[in-house]
Coordinates of C-alpha atoms and ligand atoms in Angstrom, one line a residue:
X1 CA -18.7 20.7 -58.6
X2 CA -18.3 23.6 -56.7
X3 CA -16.0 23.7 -53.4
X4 CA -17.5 24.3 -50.6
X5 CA -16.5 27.6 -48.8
X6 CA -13.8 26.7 -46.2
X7 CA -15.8 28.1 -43.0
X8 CA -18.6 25.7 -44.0
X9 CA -16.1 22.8 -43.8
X10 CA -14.6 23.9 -40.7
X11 CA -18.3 23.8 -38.8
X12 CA -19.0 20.5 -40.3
X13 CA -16.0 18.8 -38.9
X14 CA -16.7 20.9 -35.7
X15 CA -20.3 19.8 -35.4
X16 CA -19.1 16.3 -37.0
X17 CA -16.6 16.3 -33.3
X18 CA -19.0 17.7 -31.0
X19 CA -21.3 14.7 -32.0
X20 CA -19.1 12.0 -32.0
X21 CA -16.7 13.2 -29.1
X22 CA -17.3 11.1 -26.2
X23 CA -15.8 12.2 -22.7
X24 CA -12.8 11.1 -23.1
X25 CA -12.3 9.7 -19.4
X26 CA -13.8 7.0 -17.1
X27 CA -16.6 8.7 -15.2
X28 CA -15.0 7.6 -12.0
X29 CA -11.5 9.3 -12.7
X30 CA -12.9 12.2 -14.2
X31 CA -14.8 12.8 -11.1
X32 CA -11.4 12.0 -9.3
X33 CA -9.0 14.3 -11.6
X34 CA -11.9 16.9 -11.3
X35 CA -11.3 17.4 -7.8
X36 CA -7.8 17.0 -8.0
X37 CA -7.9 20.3 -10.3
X38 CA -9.4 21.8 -7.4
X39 CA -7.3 20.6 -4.9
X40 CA -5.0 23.3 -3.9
X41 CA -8.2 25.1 -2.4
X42 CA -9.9 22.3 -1.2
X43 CA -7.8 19.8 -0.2
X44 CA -9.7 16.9 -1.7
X45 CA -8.2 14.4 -2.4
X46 CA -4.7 14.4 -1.4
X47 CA -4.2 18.1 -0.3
X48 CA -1.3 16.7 1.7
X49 CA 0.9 17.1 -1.2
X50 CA -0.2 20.6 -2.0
X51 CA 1.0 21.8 1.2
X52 CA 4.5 19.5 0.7
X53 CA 4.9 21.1 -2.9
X54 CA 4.4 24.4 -1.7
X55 CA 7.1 23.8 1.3
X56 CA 9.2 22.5 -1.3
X57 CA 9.1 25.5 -3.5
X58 CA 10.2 27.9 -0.1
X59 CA 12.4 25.7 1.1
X60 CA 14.3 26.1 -3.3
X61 CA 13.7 30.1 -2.2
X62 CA 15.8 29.3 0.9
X63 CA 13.0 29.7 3.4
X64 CA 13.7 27.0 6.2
X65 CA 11.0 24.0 6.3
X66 CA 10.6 21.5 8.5
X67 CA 8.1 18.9 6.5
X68 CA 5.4 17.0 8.6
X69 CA 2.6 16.7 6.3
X70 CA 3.8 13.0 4.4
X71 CA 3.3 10.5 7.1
X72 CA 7.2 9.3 7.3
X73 CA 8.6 7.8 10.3
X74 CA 12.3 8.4 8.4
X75 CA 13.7 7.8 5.2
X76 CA 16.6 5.8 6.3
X77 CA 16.5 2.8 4.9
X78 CA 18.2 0.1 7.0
X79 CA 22.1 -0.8 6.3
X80 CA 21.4 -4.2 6.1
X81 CA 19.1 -3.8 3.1
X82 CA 21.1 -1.5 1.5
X83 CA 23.8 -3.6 1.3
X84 CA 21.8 -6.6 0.3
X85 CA 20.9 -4.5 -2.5
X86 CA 24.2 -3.6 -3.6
X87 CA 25.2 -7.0 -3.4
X88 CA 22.6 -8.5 -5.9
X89 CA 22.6 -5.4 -7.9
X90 CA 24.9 -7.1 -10.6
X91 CA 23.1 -10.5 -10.9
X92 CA 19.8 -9.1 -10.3
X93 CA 19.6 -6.7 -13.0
X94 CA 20.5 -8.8 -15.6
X95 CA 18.5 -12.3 -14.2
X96 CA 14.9 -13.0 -14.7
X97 CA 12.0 -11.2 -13.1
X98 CA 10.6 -12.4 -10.3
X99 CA 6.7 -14.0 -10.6
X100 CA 3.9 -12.0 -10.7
X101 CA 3.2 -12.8 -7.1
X102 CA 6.5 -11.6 -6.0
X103 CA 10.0 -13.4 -5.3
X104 CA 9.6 -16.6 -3.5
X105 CA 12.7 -15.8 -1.3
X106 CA 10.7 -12.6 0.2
X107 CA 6.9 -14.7 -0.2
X108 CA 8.6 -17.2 2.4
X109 CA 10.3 -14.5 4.6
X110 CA 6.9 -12.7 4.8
X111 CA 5.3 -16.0 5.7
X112 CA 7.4 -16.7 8.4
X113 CA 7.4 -13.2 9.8
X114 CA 3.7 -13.2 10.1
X115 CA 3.3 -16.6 11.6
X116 CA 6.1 -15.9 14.0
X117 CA 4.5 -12.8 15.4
X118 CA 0.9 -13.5 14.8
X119 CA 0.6 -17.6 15.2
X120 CA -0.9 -17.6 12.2
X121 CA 0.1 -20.1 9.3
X122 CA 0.4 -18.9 5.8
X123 CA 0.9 -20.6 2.7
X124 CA 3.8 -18.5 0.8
X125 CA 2.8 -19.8 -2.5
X126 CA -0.8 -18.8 -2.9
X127 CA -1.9 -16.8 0.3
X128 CA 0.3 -13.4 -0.1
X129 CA 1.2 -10.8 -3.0
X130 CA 3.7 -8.8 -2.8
X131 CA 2.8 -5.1 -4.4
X132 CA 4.4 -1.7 -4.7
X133 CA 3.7 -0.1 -1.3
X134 CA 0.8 -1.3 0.1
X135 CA -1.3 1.2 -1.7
X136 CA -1.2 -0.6 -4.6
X137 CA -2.3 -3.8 -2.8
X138 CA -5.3 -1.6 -1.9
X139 CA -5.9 -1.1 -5.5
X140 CA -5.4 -4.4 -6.2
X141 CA -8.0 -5.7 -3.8
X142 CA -10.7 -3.2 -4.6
X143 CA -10.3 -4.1 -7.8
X144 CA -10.2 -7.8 -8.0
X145 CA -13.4 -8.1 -5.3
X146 CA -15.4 -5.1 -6.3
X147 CA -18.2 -5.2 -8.3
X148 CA -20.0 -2.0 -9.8
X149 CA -22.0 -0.8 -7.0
X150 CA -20.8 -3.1 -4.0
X151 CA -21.1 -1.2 -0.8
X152 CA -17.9 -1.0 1.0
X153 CA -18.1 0.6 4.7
X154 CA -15.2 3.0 5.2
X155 CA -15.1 4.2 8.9
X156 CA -13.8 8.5 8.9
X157 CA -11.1 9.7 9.5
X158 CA -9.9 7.6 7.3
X159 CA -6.6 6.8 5.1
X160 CA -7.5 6.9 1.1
X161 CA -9.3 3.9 1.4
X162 CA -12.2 5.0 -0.5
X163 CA -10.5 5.9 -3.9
X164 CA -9.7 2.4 -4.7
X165 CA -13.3 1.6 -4.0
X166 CA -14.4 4.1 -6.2
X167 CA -12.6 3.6 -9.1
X168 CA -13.7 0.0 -9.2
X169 CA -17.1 1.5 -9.2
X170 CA -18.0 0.4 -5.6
X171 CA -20.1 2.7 -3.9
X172 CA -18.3 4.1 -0.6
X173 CA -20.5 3.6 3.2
X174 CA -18.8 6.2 5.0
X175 CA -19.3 5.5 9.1
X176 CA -18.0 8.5 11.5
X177 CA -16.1 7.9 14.4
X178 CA -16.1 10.3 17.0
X179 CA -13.6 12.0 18.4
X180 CA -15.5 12.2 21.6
X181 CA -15.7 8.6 21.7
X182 CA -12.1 8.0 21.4
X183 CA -12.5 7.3 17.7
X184 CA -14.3 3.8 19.2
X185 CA -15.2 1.0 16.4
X186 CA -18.2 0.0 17.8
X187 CA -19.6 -3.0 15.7
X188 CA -23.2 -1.6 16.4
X189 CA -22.5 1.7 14.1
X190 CA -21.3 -0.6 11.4
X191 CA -24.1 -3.0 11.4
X192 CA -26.6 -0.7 10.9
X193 CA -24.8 0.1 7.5
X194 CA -24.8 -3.6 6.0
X195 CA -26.9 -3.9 2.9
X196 CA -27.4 -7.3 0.9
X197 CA -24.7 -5.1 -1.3
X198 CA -22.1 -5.0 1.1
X199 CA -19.0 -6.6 0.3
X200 CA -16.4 -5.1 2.6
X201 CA -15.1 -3.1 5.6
X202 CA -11.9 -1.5 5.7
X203 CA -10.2 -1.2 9.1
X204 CA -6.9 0.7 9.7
X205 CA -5.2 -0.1 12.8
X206 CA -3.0 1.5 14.1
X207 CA -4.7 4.3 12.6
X208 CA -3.8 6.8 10.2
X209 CA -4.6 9.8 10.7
X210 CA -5.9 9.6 14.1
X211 CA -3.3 7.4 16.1
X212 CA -6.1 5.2 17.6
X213 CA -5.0 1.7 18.4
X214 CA -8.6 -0.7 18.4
X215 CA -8.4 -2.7 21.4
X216 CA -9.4 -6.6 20.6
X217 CA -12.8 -6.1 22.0
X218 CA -13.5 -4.0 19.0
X219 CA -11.8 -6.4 16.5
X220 CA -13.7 -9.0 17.6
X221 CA -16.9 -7.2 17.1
X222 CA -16.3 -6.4 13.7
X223 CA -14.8 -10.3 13.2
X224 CA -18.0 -11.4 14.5
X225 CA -20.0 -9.1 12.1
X226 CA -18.0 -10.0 9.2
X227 CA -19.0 -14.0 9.6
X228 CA -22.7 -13.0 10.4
X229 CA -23.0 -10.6 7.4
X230 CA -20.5 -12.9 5.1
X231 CA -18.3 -10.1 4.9
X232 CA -14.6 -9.3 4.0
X233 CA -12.4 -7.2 6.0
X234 CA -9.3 -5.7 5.0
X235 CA -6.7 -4.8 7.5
X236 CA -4.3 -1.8 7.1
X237 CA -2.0 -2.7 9.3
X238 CA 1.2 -0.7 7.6
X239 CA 1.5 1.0 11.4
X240 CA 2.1 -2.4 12.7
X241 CA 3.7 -2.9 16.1
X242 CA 3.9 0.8 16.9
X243 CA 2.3 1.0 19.9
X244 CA 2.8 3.2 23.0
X245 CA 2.8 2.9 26.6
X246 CA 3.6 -0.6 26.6
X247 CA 0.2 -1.2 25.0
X248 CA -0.7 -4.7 22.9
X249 CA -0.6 -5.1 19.2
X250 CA -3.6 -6.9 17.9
X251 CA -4.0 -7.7 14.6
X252 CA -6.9 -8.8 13.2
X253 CA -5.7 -12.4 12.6
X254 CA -5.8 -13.1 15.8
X255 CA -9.5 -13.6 15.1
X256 CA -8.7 -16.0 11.8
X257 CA -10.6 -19.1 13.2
X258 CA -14.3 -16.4 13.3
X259 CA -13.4 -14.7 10.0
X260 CA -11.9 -17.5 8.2
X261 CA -11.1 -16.9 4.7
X262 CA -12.8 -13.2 4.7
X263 CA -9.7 -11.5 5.9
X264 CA -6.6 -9.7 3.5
X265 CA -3.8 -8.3 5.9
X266 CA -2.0 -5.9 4.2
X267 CA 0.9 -4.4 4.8
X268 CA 4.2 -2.5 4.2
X269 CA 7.7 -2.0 4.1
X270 CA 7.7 2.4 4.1
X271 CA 6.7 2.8 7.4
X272 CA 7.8 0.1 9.9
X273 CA 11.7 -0.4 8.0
X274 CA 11.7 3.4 6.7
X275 CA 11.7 1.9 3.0
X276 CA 9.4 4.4 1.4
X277 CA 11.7 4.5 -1.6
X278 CA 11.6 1.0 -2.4
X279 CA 8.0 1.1 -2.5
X280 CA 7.1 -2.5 -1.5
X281 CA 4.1 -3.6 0.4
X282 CA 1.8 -6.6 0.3
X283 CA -1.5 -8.8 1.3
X284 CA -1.8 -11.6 2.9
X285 CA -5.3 -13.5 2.2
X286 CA -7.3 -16.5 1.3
X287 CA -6.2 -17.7 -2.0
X288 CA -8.8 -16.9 -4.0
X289 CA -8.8 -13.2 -3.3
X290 CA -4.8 -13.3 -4.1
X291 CA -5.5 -15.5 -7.1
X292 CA -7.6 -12.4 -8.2
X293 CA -5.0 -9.5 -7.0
X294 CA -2.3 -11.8 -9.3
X295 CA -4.5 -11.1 -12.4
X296 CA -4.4 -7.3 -12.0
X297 CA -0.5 -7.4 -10.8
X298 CA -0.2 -9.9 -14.4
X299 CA -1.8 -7.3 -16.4
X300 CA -0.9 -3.9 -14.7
X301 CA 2.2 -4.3 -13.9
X302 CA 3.6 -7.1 -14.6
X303 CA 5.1 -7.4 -11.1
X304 CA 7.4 -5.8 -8.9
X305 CA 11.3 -5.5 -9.6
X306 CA 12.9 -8.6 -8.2
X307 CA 16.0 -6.7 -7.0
X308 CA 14.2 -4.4 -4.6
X309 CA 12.1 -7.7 -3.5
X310 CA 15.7 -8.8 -2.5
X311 CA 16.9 -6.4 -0.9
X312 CA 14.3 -6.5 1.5
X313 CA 14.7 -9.9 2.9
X314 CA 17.1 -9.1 5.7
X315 CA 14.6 -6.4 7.0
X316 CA 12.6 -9.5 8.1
X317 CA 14.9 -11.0 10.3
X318 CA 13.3 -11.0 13.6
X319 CA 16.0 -10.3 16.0
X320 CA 16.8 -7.0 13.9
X321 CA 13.1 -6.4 13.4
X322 CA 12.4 -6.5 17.2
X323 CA 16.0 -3.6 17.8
X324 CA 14.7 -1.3 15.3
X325 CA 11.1 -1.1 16.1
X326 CA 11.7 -0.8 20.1
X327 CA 14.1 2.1 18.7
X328 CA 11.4 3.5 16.3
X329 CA 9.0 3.3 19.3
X330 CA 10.8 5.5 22.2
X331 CA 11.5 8.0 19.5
X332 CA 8.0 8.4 18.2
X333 CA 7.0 8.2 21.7
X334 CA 9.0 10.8 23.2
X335 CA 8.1 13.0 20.2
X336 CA 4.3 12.2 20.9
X337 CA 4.7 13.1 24.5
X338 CA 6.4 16.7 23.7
X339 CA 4.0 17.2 20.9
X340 CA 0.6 16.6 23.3
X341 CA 2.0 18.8 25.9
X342 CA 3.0 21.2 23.8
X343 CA 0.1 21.6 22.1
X344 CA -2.6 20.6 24.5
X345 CA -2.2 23.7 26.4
X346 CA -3.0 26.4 23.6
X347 CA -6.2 27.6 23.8
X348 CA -8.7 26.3 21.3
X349 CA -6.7 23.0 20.5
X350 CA -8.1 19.7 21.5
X351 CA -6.5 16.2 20.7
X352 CA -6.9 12.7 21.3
X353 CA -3.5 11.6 22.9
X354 CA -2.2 9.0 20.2
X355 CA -1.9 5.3 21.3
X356 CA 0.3 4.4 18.2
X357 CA 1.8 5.7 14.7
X358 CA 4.0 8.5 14.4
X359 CA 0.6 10.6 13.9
X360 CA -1.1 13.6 15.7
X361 CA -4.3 15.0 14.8
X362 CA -5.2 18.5 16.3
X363 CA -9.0 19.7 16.3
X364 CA -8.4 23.3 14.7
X365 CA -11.9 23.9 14.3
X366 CA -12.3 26.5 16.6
X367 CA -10.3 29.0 14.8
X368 CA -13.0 29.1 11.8
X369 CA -10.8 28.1 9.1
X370 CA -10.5 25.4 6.8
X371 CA -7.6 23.0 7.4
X372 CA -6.4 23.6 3.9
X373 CA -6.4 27.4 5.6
X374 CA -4.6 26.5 8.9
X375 CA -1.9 24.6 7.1
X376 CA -1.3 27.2 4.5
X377 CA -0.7 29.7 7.4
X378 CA 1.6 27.0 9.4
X379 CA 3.4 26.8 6.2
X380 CA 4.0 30.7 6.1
X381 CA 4.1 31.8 9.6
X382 CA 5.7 29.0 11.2
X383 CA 7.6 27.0 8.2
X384 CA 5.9 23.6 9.2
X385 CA 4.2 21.7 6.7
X386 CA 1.4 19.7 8.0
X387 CA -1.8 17.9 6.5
X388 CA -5.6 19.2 5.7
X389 CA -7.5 16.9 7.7
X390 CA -10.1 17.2 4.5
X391 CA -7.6 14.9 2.6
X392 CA -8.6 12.5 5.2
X393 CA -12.5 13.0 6.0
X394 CA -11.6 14.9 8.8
X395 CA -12.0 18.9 8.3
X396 CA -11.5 21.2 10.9
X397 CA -8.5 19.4 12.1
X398 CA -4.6 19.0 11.1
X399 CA -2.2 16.2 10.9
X400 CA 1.0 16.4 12.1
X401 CA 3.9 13.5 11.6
X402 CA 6.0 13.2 14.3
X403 CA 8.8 11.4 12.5
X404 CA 10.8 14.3 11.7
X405 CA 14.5 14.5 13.0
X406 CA 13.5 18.3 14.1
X407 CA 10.0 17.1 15.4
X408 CA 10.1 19.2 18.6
X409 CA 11.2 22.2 16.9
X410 CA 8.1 22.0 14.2
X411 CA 6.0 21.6 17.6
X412 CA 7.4 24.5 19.1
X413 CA 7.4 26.9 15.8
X414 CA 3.4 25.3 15.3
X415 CA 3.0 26.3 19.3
X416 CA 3.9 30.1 18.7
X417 CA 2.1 30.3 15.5
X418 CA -1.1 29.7 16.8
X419 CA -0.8 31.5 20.0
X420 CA -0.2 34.4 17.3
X421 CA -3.4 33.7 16.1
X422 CA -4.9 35.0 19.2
X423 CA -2.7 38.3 19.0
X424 CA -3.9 38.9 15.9
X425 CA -8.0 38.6 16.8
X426 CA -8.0 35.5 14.6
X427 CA -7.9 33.4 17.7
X428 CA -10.5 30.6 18.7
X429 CA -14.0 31.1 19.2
X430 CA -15.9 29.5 21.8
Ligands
PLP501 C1 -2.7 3.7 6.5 C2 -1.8 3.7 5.3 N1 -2.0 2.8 4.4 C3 -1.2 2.7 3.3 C4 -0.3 3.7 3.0 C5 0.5 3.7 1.8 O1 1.8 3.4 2.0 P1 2.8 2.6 1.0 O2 2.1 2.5 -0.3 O3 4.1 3.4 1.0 O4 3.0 1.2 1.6 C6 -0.1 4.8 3.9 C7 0.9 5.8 3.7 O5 0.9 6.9 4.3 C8 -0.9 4.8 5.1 O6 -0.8 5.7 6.0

């Protein structure tokens, strides 16, 4: 039998591939790498770390760069973890790994945390997880509740709530808060966005990236919602305790008896014990909901290294808890203070004064660029990396962390950049 001519067997495999090829990824993280591809233009969905790589790069060039677009209070870890580390390093890294559900020893110190502060009892063996960061308890949760085409209501501005949802193939309710209203949950809004397919609400308080801290008139709204509608609420509470002004703390717990077993605390150790390194975070729920988080942690994972879990114990201890937050406090308050009256008088920035966090979000919008724009120019004029507010449903504003060690000087150098704007007839319109 005659061969066939090679080009002819070339285009039938060719055509033979084109046929049979499927797309090779998920629809929902295609659509999510998609946009990450286009992210250093757009900012969606995490154009916070475009801006940080590219302030990385100047700062290797030997350009000076202060970096406040990664929300970090500090990266100093705590001495007394450290050292517990160090201490169990030995034993630790040749023993056993801990449980899927995380090391009883920091299950049990969690536990008594949260009822200590909160009132609230829970069980350490079945009510809390303990994940890496709290993002991952995010993930976790979407994906051991969500159902292909639940709705989930996801108030803007907003932490990267929504991912999570979408990748389990929930569909994302997005309710705006206004800025004019003080960024106000008002349970009203969010009722007229329940569907028989809602499943869940996601609340962030103290808020990321507005600074907002919901008064319990709020939380009890949405508490009250949540048991009419048979809802479940997750909390982000990885801001916890960092109030201003002397203001309460109220965490959605405090309404356990009206939500019962349709609230998952989550929380973290990066932010409140500067442990973004050791990557630990957790949830706190009803049994059932962290029966199903342990199945993805079993088969994802596999759990969370049990020497790091350790480590963190002594972070918990109250007394130094209570020292290192009232410290954390007056110095994110002092930088929020410089940072509002700094800011607040250039022409064509507005701002909600933050109650909380170590977070400032500027209204830029007047200056008719996009925020992935503005913070490119911060980054080159002034050497301050900040956020796109798109990376957080919230264009035409900027982020700003206020944990830096050289917080007022990234102010001031942000100050003078933008009243260069104005110089250079690319000031604000009315
Ligand atoms: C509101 C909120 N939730 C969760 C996270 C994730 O933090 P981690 O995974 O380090 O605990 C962050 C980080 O910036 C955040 O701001």
């Amino acid at each position: 039998m005659p061969s066939k001519p090679l080009r002819s067997v070339v285009a039938s495999v060719e055509s033979r591939t084109k046929m049979h090829r499927r797309p090779v990824l998920a629809k929902q993280v295609e659509a999510l790498a998609r946009k990450y591809a286009a992210m250093e233009t757009t900012g969606e969905p995490f154009g916070t770390v475009v801006i940080a790589e590219m302030g990385q790069k100047l700062k290797e060039r030997g350009k000076d760069i202060i970096f406040c677009a990664e929300s970090i209070i500090s990266t100093r870890a705590p001495d007394i973890v450290i050292e517990e580390t160090q201490r169990n390093l030995r034993e630790m890294a040749q023993g056993q790994e801990a449980p899927f559900l995380g090391l009883p020893e920091l299950r049990r110190s969690i536990c008594d945390r949260f009822q200590g502060l909160y009132g609230e009892r829970v069980d350490w063996r079945d009510e809390v997880i303990v994940t890496s960061g709290s993002m991952q308890a995010e993930y976790y949760l979407m994906a051991a509740l969500i159902n292909p085409g639940d709705e989930v209501i996801v108030p803007v501005p907003s932490f990267f709530f929504d991912i999570p949802v979408k990748l389990a193939r929930g569909r994302c309710v997005y309710l705006r808060l206004q800025a004019s209203d003080n960024y106000h949950h008002d349970e009203r809004r969010f009722e007229k966005l329940i569907t028989k397919k809602t499943k869940l609400i996601t609340l962030c308080n103290p808020h990321n990236p507005t600074g907002r801290v919901l008064t319990s008139e709020e939380l009890a709204g949405i508490a009250e919602l949540a048991t009419k509608h048979d809802l479940f609420v997750m909390h982000d509470q990885v801001y916890e305790r960092i109030v201003f002004d002397g203001r309460p703390y109220t965490p959605m717990v405090k309404f356990a008896r009206e939500i019962g077993d349709r609230l998952i605390s989550i929380s973290s150790f990066s932010k409140l014990f500067n442990m973004i390194n050791y990557r630990l975070g957790y949830a706190i729920g009803p049994p059932e909901v962290i029966r199903g988080m342990e199945m993805v942690q079993a088969f994802s994972s596999m759990g969370i290294p049990s020497l790091l879990q350790k480590g963190a114990v002594p972070a918990l201890n109250r007394d130094f808890e209570d020292k290192h937050i009232l410290a954390t406090i007056a110095r994110l308050q002092r930088a929020r203070d410089y940072a509002v009256e700094r800011l607040g008088g250039l022409e064509g920035v507005t701002m909600m004064k933050p109650e909380g966090t170590n977070l400032l979000l500027i209204d830029i919008s007047s200056f008719g660029m996009t925020s992935m724009e503005f913070c490119k120019y911060l980054l080159r004029e002034a050497g301050v990396a900040c956020a796109p507010g798109v990376a957080y449903h919230a264009e035409g504003h900027v982020r700003i962390s206020l944990g830096s060690e050289r917080s007022e000087e990234a102010i001031d150098k942000i100050a003078t950049a933008i009243q260069k704007l104005k110089a250079r007839g690319q000031g604000p319109t009315a």
